[in-house]
CSV table of C-alpha atoms in Angstrom, one decimal:
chain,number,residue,atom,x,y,z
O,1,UNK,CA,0.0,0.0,0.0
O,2,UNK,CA,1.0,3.5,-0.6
O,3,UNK,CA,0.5,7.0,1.2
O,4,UNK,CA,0.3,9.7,-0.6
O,5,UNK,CA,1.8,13.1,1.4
O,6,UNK,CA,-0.2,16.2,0.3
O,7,UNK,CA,2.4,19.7,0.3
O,8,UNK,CA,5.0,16.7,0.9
O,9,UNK,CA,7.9,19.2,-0.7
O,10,UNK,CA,7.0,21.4,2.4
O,11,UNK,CA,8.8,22.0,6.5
O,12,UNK,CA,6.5,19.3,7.9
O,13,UNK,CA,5.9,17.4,4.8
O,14,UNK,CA,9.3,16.8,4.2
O,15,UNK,CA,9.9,15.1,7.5
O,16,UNK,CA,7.2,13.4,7.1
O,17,UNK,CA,7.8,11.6,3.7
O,18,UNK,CA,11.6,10.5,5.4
O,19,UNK,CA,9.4,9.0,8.6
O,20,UNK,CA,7.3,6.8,6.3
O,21,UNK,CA,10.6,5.9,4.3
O,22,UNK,CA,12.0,4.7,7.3
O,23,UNK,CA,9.3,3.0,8.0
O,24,UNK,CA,9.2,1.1,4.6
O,25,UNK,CA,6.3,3.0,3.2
O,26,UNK,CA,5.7,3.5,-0.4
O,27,UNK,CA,5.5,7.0,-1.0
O,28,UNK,CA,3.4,9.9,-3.3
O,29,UNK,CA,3.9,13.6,-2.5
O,30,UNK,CA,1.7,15.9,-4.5
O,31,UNK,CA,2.8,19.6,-4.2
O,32,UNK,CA,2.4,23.0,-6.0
O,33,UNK,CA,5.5,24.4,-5.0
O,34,UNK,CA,4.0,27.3,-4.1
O,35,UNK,CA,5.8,27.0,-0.7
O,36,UNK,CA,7.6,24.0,-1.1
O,37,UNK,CA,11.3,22.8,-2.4
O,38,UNK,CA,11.1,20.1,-4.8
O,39,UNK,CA,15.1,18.9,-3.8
O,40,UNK,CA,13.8,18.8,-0.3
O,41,UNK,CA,11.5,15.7,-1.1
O,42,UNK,CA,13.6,12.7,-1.0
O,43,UNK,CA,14.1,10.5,-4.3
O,44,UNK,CA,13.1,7.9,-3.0
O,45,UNK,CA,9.5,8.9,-3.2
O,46,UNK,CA,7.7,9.3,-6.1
O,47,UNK,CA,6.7,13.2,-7.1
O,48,UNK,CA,4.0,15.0,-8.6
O,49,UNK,CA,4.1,18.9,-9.1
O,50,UNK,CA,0.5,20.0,-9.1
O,51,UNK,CA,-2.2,21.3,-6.9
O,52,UNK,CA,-4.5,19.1,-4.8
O,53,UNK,CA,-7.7,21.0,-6.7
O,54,UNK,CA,-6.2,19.7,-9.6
O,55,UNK,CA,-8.6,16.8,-10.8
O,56,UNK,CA,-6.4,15.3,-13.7
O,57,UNK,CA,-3.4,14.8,-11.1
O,58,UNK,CA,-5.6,13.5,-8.3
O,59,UNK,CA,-6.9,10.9,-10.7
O,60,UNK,CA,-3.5,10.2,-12.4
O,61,UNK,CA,-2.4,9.5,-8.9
O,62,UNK,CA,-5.0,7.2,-7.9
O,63,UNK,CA,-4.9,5.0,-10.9
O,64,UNK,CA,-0.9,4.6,-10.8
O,65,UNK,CA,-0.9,3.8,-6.9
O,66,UNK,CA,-2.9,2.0,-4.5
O,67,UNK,CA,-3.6,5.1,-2.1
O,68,UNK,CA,-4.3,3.6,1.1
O,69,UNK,CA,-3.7,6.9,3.4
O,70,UNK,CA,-3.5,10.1,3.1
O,71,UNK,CA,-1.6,12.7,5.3
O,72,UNK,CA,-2.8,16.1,4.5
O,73,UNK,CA,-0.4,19.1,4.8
O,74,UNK,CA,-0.9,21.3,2.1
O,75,UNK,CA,-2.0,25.1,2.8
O,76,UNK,CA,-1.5,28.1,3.7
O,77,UNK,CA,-0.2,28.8,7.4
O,78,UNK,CA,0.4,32.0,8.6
O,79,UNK,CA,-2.1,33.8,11.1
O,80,UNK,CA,-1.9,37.2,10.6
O,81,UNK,CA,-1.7,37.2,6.8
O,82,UNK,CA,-5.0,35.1,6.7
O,83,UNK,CA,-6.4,38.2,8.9
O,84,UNK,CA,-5.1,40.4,6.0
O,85,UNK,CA,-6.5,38.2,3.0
O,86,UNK,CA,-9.0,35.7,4.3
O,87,UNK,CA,-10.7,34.5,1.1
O,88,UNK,CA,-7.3,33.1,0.3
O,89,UNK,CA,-7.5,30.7,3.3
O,90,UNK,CA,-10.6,29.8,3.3
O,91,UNK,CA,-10.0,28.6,-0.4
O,92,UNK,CA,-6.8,26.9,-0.3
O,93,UNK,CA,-7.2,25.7,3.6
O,94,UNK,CA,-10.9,24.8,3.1
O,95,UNK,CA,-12.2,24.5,-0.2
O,96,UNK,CA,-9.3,22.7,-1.7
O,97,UNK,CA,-9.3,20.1,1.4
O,98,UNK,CA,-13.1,19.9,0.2
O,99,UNK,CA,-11.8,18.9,-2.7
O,100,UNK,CA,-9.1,16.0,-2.0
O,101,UNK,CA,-11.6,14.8,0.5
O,102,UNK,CA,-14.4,14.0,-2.2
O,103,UNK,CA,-11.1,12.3,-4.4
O,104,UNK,CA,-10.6,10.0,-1.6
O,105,UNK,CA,-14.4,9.1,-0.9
O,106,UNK,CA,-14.4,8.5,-4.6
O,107,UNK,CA,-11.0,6.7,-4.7
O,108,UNK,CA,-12.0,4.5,-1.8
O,109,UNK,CA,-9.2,5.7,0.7
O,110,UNK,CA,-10.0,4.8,3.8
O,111,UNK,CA,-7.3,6.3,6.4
O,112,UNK,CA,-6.8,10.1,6.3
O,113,UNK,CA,-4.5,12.3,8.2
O,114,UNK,CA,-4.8,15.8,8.5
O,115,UNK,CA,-2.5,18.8,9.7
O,116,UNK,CA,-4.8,21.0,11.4
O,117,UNK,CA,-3.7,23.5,14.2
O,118,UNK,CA,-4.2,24.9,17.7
O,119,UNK,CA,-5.4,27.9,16.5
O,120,UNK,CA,-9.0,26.1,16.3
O,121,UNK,CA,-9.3,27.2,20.1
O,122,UNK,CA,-8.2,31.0,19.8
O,123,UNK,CA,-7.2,32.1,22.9
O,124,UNK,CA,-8.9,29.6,25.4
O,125,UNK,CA,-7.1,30.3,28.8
O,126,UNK,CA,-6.2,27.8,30.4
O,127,UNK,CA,-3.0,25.8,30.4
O,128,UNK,CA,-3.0,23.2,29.0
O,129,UNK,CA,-5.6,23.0,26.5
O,130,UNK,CA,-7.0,19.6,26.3
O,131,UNK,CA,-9.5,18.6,23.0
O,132,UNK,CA,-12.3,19.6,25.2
O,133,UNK,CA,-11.6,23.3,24.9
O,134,UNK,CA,-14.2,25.1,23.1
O,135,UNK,CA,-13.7,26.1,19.6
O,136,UNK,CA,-13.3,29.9,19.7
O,137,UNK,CA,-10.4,30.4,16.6
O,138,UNK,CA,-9.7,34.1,16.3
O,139,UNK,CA,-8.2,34.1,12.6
O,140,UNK,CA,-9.1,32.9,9.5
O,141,UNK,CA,-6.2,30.3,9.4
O,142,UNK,CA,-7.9,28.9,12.6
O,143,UNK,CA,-11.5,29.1,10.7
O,144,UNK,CA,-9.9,27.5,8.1
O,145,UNK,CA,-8.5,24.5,9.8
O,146,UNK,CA,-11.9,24.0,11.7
O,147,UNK,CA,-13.7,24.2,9.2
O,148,UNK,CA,-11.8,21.1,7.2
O,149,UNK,CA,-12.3,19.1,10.8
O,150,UNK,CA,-15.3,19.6,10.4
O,151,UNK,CA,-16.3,18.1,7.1
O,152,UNK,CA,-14.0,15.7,8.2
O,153,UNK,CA,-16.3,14.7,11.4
O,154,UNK,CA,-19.8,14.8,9.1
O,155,UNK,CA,-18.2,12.6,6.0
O,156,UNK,CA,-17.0,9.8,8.5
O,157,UNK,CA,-20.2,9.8,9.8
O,158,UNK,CA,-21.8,8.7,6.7
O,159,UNK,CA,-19.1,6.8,5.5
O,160,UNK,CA,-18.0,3.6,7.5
O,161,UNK,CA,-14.7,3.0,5.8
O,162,UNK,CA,-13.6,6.0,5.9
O,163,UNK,CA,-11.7,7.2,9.3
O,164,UNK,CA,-9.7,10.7,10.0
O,165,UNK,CA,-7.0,11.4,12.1
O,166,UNK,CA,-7.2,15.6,12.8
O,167,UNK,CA,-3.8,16.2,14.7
O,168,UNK,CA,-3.2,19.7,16.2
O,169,UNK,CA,-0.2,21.4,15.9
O,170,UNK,CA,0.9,23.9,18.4
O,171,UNK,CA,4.5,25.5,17.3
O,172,UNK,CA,6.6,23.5,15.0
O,173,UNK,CA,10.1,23.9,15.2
O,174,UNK,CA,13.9,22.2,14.6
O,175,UNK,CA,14.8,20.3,11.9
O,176,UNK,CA,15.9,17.0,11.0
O,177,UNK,CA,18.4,15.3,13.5
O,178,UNK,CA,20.7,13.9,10.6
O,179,UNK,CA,20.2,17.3,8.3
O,180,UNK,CA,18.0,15.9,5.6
O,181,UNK,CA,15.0,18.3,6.1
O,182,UNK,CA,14.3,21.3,7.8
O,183,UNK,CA,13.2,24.8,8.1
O,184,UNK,CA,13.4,26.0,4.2
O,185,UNK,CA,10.7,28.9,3.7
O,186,UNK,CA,11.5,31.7,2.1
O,187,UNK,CA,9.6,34.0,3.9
O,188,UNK,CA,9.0,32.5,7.7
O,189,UNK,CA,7.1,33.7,10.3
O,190,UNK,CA,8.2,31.0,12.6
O,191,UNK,CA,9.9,32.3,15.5
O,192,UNK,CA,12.9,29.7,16.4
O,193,UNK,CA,13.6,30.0,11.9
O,194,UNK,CA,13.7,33.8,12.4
O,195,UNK,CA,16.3,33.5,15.3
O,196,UNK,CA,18.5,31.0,13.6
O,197,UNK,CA,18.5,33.2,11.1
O,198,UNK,CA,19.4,36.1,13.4
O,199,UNK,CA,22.1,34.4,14.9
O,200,UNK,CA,23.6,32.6,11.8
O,201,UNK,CA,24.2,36.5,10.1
O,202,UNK,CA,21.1,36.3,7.7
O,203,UNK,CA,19.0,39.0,9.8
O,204,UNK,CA,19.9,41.8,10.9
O,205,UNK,CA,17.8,40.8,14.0
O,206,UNK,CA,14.6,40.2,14.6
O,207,UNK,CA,11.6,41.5,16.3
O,208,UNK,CA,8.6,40.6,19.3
O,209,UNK,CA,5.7,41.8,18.2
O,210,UNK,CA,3.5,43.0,21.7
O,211,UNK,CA,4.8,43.0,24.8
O,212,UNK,CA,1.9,43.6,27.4
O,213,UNK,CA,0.1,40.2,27.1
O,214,UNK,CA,-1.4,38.7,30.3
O,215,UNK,CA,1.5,36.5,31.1
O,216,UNK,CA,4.6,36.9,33.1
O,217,UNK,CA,6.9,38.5,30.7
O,218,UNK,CA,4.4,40.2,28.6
O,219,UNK,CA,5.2,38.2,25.6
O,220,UNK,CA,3.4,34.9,23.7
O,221,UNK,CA,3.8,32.0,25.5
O,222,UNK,CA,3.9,28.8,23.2
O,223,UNK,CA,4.4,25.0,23.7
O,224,UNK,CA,6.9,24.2,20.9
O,225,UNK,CA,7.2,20.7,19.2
O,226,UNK,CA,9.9,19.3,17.6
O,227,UNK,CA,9.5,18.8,13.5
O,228,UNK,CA,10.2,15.3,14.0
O,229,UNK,CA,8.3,14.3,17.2
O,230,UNK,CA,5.5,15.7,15.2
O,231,UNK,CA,6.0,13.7,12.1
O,232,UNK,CA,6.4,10.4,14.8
O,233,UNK,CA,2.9,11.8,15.8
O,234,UNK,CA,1.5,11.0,12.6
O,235,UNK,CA,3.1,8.3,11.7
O,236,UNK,CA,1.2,6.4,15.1
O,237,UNK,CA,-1.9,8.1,13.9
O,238,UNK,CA,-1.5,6.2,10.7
O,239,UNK,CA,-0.6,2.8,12.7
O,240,UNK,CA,-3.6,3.8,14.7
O,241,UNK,CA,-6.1,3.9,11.8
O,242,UNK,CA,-4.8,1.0,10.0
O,243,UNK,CA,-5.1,-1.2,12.9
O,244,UNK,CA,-9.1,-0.2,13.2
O,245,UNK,CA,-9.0,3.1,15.2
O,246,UNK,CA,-11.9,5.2,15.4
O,247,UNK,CA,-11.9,8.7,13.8
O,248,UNK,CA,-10.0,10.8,16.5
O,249,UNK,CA,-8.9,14.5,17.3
O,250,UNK,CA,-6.1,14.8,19.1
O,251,UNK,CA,-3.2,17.7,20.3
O,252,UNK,CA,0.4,17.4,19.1
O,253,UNK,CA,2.4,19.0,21.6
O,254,UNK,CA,4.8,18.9,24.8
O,255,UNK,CA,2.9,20.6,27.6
O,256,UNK,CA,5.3,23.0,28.1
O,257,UNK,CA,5.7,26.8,27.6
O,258,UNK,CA,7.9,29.1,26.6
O,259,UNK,CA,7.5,32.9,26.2
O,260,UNK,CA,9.1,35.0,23.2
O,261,UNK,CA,11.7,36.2,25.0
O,262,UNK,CA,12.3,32.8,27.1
O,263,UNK,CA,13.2,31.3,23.7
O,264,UNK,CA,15.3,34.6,22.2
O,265,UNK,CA,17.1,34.4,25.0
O,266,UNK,CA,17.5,30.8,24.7
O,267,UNK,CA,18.6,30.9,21.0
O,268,UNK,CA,21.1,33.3,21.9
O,269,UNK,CA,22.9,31.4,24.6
O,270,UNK,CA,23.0,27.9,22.4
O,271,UNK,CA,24.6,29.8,19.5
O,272,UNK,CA,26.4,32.3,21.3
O,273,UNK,CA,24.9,35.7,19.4
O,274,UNK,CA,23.7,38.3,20.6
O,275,UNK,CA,21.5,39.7,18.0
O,276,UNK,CA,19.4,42.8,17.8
O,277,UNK,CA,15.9,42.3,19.7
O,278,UNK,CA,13.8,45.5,19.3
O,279,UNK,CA,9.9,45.9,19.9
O,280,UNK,CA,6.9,46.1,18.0
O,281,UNK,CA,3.2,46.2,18.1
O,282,UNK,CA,1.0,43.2,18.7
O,283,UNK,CA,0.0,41.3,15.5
O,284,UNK,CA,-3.5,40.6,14.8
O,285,UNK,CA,-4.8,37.2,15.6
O,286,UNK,CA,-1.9,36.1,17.8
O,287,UNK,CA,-3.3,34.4,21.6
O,288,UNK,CA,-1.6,35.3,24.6
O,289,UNK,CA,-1.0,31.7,25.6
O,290,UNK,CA,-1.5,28.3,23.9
O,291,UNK,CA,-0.2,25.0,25.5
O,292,UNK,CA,-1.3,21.5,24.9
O,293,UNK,CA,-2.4,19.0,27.1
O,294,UNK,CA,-1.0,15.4,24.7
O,295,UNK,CA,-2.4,13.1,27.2
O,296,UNK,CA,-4.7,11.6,23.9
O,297,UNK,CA,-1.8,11.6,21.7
O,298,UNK,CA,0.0,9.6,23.8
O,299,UNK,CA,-2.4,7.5,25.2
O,300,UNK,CA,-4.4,6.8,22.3
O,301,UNK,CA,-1.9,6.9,19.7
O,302,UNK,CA,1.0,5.4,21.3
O,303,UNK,CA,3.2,8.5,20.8
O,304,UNK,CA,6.2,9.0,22.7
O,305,UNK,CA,8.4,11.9,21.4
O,306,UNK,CA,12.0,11.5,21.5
O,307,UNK,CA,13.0,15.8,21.4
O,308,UNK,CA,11.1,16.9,24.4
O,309,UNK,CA,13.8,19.6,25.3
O,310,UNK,CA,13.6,23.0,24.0
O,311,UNK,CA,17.7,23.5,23.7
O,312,UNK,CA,18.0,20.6,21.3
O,313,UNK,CA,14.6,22.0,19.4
O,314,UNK,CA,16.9,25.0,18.9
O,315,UNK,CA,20.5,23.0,17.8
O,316,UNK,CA,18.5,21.7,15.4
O,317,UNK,CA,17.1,24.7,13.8
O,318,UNK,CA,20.5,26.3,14.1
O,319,UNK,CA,22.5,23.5,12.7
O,320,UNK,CA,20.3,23.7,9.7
O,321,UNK,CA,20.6,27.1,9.3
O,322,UNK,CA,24.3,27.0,8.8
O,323,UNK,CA,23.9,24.3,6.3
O,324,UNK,CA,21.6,26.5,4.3
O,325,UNK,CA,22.9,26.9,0.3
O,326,UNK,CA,22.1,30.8,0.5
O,327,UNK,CA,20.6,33.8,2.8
O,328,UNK,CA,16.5,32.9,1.4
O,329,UNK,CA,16.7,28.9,1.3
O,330,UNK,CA,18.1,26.5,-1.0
O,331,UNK,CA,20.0,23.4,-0.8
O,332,UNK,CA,21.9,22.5,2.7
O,333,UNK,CA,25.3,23.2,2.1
O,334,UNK,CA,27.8,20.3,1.8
């Protein structure tokens, strides 16, 4: 059997495709490249370079491979730019999910992962946030990601042989412990990227946007999860479904907080920089405090992360950096 990655040339996607090679897997990524590096999937999977709305490559794909899974990445990710342009994420986040969900139905897939995201609480306060926490998302991206859930929820309902995993992502960080895969995007908004980038010369510095949120530093507080803990997390989810599991929601996180400047200050003692830190307003759709309760994750899924320290997280991410080809992403060095 074969399981197709969706936005598989992508930060999590690419981790993902060299989980399910290690595991043996057969292997489809389908991605646009709007995002994505095509030398960051590995070779040993097979590639497509099209759009998941894209019918004639959806059906090429299921006719040349028996699709029995599907891990869903592809979209659009970044909160306060979804504020800005909202149409655009409910269209590539939501309709085009529509869209590959209706191909699997029709394909008969039966096991289907998807990358949703924390943001489906918005700001819930309380710490940590278990699935139970109401759905209150405060951006579009967070709409978004619900909204896919939910015609996740409704078409298992109707259709018996068809089961979701929904995994939600608090912050994603690191990279690859052997330097295959990591961090890539051109234009980040990920805060551990942008401080590896700081500290390896490629910023001039970088900024905190708001510092008088209700927590004890005034900055963001955020539980961040190592890139491949995260694609482990999937990976059980698969193993989960395969062996019969029902259809299941669950939080992809450590349980542990860090504020901005808790992890500034913890880039620049692992790397030894002290790059410029100056101050900025608060950007829209950003929640004081978000930290996950995995009890489900673990218990359910089996998933035992392997990274659960916040200086390795950020080794990682620097390590990558300086293997970077160039100052906007490109091949690792050497």
């Amino acid at each position: 059997m074969t399981v197709l990655v969706t936005g598989g040339a992508g930060y999590i996607g690419s981790h993902m495709v060299l989980k399910l090679l290690e595991h043996n897997e057969e292997v489809v990524v389908i991605d646009n490249l709007s995002t994505g590096n095509e030398w960051a999937v590995s070779p040993q999977a097979t590639f497509y370079k099209a759009d998941i709305a894209d019918p004639e490559a959806l059906d090429t794909i299921f006719s040349n491979h028996k699709i029995d899974a599907i891990i869903h990445f592809a979209g659009l990710i970044i909160v306060s730019e979804s504020v800005e342009v909202p149409l655009d994420y409910y269209s590539e986040n939501t309709c085009k999910s529509r869209f590959l969900i209706q191909h699997a139905l029709d394909a008969k897939v039966e096991n289907f992962i998807f990358s949703s995201s924390a943001a489906v609480y918005g700001a819930p306060g309380l710490e940590p946030v278990s699935e139970a926490a109401p759905f209150v998302p405060e951006s579009p991206y967070g709409t978004s990601k619900l909204m896919t859930e939910l015609m996740l929820r409704d078409v298992a309902a109707v259709n018996p042989g068809f089961r979701y995993a929904a995994l939600r992502y608090f912050n994603v960080a690191g990279a690859d412990p052997q330097m295959r895969a990591g961090q890539s995007s051109r234009l980040s908004t990920h805060l551990i990227k942008i401080a590896a980038e700081a500290a390896t010369g490629k910023r001039d510095g970088l900024q905190i946007f708001g510092d008088d949120f209700q927590t004890p530093d005034g900055t963001c507080v955020r539980d961040y999860i190592h890139v491949t803990d995260l694609a482990g997390a999937h990976y059980c989810a698969l193993t989960y479904l395969r062996n019969g599991g029902a259809s299941i929601a669950a939080n992809c996180g450590y349980g542990s907080g860090y504020s901005v400047r808790q992890v500034v200050d913890a880039v620049k003692a692992v790397s030894g920089v002290d790059f410029k830190v100056t101050q900025a307003p608060r950007r829209a759709g950003d929640a004081a405090m978000i930290v996950a309760d995995s009890t489900l994750a673990r218990d359910a899924l089996g998933w035992s992360p392997e990274f659960e320290d916040l200086e390795t997280v950020i080794r990682h991410a620097l390590q990558w950096e300086r293997n970077l080809g160039n100052r906007t992403g490109g091949n690792p060095a050497g």
